[in-house]
mmCIF file of C-alpha atoms in Angstrom:
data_model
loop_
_atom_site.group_PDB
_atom_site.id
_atom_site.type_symbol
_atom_site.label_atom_id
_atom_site.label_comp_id
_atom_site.label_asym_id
_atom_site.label_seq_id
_atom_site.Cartn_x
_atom_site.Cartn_y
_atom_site.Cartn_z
ATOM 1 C CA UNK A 297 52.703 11.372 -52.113
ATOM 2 C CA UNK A 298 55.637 8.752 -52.324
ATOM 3 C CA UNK A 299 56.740 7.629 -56.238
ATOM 4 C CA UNK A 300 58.914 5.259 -57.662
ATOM 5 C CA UNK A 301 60.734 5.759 -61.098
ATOM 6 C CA UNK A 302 60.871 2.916 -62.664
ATOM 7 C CA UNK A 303 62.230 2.160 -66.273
ATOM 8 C CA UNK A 304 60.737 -0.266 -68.560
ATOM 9 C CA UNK A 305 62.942 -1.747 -71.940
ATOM 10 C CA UNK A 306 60.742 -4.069 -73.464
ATOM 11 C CA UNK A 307 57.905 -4.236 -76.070
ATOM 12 C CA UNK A 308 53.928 -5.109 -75.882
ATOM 13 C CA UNK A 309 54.336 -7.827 -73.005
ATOM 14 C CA UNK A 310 55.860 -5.220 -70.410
ATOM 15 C CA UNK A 311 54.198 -1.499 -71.893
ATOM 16 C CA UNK A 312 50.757 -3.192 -71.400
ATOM 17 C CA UNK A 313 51.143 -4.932 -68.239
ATOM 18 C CA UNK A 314 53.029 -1.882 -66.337
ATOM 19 C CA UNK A 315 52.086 1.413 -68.563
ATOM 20 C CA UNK A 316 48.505 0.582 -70.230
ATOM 21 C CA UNK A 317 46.542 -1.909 -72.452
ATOM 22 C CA UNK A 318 44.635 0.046 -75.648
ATOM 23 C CA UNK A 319 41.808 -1.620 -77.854
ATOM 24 C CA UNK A 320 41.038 0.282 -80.410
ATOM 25 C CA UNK A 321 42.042 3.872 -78.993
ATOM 26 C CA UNK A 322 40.189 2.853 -75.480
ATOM 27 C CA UNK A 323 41.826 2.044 -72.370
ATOM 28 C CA UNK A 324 41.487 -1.263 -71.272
ATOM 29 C CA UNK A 325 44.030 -1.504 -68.400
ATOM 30 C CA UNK A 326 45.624 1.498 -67.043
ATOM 31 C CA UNK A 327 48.916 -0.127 -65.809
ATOM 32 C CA UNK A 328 50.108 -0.979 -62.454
ATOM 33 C CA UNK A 329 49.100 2.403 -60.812
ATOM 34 C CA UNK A 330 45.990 1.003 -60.434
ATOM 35 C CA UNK A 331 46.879 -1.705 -58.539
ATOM 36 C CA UNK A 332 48.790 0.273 -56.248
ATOM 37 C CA UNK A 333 46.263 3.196 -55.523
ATOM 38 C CA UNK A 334 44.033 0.278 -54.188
ATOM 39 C CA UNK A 335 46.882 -1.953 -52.424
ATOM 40 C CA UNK A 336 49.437 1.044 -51.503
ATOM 41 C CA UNK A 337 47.490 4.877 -50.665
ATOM 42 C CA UNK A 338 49.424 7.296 -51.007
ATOM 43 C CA UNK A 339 52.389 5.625 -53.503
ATOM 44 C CA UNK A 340 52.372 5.801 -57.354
ATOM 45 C CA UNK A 341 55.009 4.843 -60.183
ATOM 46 C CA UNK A 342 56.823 7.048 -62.596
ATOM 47 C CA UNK A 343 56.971 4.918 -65.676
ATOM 48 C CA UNK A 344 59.703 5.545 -68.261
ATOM 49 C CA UNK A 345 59.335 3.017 -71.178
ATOM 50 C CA UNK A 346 61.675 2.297 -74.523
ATOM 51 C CA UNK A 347 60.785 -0.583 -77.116
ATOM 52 C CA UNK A 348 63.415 -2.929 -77.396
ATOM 53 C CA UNK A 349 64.958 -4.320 -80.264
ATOM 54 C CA UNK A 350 66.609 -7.293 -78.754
ATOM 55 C CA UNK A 351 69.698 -7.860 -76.361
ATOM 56 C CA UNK A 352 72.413 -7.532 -78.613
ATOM 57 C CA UNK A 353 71.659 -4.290 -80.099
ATOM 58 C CA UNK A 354 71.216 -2.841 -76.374
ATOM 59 C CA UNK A 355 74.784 -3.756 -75.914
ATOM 60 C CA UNK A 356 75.754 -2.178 -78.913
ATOM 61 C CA UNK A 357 73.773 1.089 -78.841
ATOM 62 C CA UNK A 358 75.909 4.112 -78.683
ATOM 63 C CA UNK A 359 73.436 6.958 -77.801
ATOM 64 C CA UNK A 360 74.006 8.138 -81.685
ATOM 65 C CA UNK A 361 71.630 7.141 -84.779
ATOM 66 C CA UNK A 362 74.372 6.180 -87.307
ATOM 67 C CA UNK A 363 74.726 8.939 -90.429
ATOM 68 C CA UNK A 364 73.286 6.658 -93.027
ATOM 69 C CA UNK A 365 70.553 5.634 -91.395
ATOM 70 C CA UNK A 366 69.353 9.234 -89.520
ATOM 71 C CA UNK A 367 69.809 11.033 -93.069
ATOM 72 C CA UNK A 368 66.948 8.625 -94.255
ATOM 73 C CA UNK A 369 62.962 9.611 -92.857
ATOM 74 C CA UNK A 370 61.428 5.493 -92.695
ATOM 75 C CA UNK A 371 58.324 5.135 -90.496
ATOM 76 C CA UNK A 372 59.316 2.864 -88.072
ATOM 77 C CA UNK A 373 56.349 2.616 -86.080
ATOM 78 C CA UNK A 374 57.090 2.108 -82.337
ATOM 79 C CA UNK A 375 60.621 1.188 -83.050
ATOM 80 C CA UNK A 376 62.263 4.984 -83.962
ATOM 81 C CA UNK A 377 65.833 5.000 -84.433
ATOM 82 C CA UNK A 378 65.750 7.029 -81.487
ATOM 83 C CA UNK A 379 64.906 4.014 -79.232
ATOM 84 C CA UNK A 380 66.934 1.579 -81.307
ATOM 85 C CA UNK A 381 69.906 3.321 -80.628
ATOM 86 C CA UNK A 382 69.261 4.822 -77.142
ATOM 87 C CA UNK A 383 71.555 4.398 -74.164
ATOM 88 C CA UNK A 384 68.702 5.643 -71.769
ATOM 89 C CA UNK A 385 68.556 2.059 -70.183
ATOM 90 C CA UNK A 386 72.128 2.646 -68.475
ATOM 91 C CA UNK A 387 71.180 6.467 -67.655
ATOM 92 C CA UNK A 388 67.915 7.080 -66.230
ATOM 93 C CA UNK A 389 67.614 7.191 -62.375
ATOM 94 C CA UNK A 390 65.372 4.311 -61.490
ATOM 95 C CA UNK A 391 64.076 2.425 -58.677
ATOM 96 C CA UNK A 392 63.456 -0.309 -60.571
ATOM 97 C CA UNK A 393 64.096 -1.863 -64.039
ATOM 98 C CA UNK A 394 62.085 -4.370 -66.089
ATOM 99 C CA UNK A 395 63.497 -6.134 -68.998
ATOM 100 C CA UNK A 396 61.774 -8.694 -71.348
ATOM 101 C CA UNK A 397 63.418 -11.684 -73.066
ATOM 102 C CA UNK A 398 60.817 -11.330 -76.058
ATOM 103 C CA UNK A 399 62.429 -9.766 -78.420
ATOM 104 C CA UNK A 400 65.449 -12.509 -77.820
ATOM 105 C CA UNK A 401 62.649 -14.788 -78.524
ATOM 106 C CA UNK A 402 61.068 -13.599 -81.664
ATOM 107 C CA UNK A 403 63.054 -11.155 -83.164
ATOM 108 C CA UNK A 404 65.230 -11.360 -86.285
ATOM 109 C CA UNK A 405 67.595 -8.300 -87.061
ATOM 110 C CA UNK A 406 69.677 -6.806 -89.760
ATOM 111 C CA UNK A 407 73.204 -5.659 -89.738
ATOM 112 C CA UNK A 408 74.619 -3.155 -92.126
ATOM 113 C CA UNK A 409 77.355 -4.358 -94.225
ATOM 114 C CA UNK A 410 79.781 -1.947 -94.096
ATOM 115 C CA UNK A 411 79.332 0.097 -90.647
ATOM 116 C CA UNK A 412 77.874 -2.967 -88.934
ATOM 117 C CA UNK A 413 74.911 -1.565 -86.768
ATOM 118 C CA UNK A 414 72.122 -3.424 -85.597
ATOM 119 C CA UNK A 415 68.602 -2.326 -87.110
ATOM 120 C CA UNK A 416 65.131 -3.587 -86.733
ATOM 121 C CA UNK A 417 63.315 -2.392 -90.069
ATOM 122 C CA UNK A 418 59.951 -2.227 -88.455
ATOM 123 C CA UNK A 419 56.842 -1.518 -90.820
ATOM 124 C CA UNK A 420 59.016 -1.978 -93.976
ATOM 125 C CA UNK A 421 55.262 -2.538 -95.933
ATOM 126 C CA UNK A 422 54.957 1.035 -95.290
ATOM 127 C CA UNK A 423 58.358 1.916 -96.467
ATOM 128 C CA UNK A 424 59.173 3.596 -99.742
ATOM 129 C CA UNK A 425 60.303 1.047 -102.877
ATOM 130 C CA UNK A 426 63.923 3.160 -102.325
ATOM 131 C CA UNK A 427 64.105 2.438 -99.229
ATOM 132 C CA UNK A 428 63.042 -1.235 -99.274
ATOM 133 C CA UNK A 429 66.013 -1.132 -102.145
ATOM 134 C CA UNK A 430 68.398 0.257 -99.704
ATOM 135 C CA UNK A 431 67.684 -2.630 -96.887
ATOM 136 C CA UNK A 432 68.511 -5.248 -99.883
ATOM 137 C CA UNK A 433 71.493 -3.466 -100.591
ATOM 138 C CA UNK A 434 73.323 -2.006 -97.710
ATOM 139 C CA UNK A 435 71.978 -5.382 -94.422
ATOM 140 C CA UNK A 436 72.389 -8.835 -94.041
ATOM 141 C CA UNK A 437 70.045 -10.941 -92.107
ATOM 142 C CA UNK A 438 71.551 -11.817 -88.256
ATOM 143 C CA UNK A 439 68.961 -14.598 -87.531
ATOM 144 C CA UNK A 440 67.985 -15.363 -84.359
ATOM 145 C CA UNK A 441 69.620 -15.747 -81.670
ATOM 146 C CA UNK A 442 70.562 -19.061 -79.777
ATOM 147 C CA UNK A 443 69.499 -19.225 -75.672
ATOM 148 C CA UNK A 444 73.341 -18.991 -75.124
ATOM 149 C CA UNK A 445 73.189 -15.819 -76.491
ATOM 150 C CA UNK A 446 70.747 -14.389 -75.378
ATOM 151 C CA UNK A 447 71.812 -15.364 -71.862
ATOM 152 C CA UNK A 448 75.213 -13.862 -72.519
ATOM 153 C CA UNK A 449 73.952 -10.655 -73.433
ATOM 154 C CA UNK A 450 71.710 -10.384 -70.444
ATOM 155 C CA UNK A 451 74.347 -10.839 -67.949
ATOM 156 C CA UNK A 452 76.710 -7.758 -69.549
ATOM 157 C CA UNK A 453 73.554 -5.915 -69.550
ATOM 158 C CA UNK A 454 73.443 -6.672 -65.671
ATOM 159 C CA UNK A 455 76.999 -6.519 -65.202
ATOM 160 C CA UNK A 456 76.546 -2.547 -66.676
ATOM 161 C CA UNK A 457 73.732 -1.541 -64.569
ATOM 162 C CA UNK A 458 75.176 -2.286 -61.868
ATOM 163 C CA UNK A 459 78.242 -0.572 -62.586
ATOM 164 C CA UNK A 460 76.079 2.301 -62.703
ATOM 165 C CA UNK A 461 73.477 1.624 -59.935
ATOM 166 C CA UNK A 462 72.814 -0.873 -57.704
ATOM 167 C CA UNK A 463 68.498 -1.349 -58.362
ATOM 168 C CA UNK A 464 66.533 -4.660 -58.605
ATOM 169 C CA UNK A 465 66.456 -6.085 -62.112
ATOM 170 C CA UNK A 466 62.936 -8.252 -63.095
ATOM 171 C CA UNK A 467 63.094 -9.851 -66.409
ATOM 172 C CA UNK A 468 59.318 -10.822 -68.192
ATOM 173 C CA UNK A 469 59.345 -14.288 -69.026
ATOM 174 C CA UNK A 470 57.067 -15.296 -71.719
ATOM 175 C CA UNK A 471 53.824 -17.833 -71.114
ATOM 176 C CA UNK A 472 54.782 -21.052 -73.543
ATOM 177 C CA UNK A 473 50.972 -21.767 -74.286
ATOM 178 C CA UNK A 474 50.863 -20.709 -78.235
ATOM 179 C CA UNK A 475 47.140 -21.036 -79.064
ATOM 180 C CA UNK A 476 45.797 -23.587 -81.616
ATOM 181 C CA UNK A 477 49.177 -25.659 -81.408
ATOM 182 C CA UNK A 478 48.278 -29.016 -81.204
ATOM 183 C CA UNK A 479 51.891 -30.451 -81.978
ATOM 184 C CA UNK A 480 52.340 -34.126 -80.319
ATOM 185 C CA UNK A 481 55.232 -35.528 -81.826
ATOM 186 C CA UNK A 482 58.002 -33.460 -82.675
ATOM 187 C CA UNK A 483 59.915 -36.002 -84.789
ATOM 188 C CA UNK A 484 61.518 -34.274 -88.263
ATOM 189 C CA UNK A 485 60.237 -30.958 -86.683
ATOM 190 C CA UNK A 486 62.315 -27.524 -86.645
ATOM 191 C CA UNK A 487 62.283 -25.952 -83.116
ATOM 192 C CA UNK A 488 58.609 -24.363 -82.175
ATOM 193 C CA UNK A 489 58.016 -21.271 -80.722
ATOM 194 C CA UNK A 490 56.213 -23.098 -77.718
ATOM 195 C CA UNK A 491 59.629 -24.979 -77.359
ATOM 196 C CA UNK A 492 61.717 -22.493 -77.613
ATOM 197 C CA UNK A 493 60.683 -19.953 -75.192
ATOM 198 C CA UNK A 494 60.492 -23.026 -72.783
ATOM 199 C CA UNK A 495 64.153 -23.278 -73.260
ATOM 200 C CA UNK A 496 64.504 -19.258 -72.787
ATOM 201 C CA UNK A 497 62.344 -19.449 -69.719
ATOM 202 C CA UNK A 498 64.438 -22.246 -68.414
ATOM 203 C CA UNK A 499 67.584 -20.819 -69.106
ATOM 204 C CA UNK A 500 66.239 -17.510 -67.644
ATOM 205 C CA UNK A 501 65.724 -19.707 -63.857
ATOM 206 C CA UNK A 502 69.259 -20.963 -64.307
ATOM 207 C CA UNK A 503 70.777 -16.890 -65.305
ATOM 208 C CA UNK A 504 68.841 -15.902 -62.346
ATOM 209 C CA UNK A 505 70.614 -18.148 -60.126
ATOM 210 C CA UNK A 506 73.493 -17.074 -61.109
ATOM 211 C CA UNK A 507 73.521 -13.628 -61.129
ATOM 212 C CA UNK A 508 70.639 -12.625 -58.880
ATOM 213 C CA UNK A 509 68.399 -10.696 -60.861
ATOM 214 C CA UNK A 510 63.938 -11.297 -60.525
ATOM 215 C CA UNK A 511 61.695 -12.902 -63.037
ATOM 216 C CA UNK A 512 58.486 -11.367 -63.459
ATOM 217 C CA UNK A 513 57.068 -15.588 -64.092
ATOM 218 C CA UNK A 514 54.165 -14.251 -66.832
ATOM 219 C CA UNK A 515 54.496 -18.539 -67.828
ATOM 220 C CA UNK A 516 53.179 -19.409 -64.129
ATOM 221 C CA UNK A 517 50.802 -16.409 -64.191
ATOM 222 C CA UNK A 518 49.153 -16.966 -67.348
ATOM 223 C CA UNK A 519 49.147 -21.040 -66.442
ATOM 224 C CA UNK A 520 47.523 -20.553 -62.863
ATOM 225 C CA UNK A 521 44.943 -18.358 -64.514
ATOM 226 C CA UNK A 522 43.869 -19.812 -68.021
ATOM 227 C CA UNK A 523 45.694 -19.257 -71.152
ATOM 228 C CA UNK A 524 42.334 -19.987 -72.876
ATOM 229 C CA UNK A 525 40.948 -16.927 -71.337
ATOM 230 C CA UNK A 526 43.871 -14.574 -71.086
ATOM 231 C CA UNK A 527 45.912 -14.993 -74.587
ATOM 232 C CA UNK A 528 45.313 -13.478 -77.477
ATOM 233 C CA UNK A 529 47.976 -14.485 -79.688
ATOM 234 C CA UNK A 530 51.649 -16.335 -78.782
ATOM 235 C CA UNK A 531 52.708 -13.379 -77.105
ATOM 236 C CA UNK A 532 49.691 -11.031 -76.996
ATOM 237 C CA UNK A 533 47.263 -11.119 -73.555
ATOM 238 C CA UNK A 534 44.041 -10.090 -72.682
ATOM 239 C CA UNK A 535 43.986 -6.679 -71.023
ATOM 240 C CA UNK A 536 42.860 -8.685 -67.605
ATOM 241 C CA UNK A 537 46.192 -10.593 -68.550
ATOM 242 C CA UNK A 538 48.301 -8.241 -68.769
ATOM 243 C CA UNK A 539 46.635 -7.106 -64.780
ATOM 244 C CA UNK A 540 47.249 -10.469 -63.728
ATOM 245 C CA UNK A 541 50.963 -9.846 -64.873
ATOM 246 C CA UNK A 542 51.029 -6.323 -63.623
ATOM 247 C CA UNK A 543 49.845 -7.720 -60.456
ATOM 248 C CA UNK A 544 52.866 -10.146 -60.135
ATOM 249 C CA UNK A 545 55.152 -7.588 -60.776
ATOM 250 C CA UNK A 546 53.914 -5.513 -57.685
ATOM 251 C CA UNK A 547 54.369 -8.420 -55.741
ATOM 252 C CA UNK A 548 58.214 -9.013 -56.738
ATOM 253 C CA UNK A 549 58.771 -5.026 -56.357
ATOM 254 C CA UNK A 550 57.221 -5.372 -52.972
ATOM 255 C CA UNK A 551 59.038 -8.572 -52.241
ATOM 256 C CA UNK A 552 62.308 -6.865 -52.947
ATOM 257 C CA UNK A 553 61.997 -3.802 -50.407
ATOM 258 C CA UNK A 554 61.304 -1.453 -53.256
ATOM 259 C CA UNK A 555 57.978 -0.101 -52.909
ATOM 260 C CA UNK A 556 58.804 0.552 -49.019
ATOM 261 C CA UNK A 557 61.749 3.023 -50.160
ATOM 262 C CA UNK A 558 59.800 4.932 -51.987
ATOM 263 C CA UNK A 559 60.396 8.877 -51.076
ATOM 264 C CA UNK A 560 58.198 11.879 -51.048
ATOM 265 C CA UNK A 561 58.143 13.542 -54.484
#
């Protein structure tokens, strides 16, 4: 049997499409091993996965949950400080390693005042009222951040993989259909989230130009197969989306030489 490792940072849009898709406790897709035990006999995929905060705080992780925060016990659902913090990205022996630019997308963060970590305070409705106090208190509110950003960030986290290893790098775009929008004229309005991850996916093109790494196109995929049919929400996917996705990815991984260097394990 031949097996790639790969290693996955990212949250819902790449666990789903490349480890497995649950409804309700059931399986719905069981990841891209299943495409490959019918396309390639005989090869299979170790899949190491992390959630990911967003860009930024990748850069900054240190391997260490800062004292403040690891002498507190808040549920943070499937964002532990463990993964927050992790350095496991720029570690792990992999064949392979996906990214996502969701999280640059949607995700807000918090800084501490004082000792200046990033944090994600996931679940906070499930947090205790001392702990809620303690957010108020002791972070600030980082906003989004801008496309520039975001772009910056990705190339230093290229730039340190491949200090480390020299592996393929595909980044998950995000599909721009947002269902029920129905926004014509844009005149007086703020920036959308249809328009802005048009403006990440474009600026992801013009990064990958520049710096070599693969985009895993879920906008093309999800547009050549029905949005209508295969979205959920803005950034959730049907579990035969997240195949279709799965299925693209195979087909960059094989495009790239990868799945023909897999080794007997």
């Amino acid at each position: 049997m031949k097996r790639l490792t790969l290693f996955a940072k990212g949250n819902v849009d790449v666990h789903d499409a490349l480890h497995s898709c649950r409804i309700g406790g059931t399986v719905q897709w069981n990841g891209i091993n299943e495409i490959l035990r019918g396309s390639y006999p005989g090869l299979s995929t170790r899949l190491r996965h992390e959630t990911l905060t967003r860009s930024d705080a990748v850069l900054a992780a240190t391997g260490t949950v800062p004292a403040s925060l690891a002498e507190r016990t808040m549920p943070l659902g499937n964002y532990p400080t463990t993964s927050q913090f992790s350095k496991a990205l720029f570690t792990t022996p992999a064949d392979a390693i996906f990214l996502s630019i969701l999280p640059d997308v949607a995700t807000e963060l918090v800084r501490h005042r004082t000792e200046e970590y990033l944090l994600y305070p996931a679940d906070t409705a499930t947090w205790t009222d001392a702990d809620r106090r303690w957010l108020r208190s002791e972070f600030k509110t980082t906003g989004f951040l801008t496309v520039e950003q975001s772009m910056d960030n990705l190339t230093q986290i290229v730039e340190r993989l491949h200090q480390e290893r020299d592996v393929p790098i595909l980044v998950h775009n995000l599909s721009s259909v947002v269902p029920g929008d129905g926004v014509h004229c844009y005149l007086g309005l703020d920036e959308t989230f249809s328009t802005r991850i048009r403006r990440f996916n474009l600026a992801l093109v013009e990064l990958s130009a520049t710096i070599g790494i693969s985009i895993v196109d879920v906008d093309a995929v999800i547009a050549r197969h029905g949005a209508d049919r295969l979205k959920l929400d803005t950034f959730h996917l049907t579990p035969e989306g997240y195949r279709r996705v799965a299925e693209e990815a195979v087909r960059v991984l094989a495009d790239l030489g990868v799945l023909d260097s897999a080794e007997e394990k």
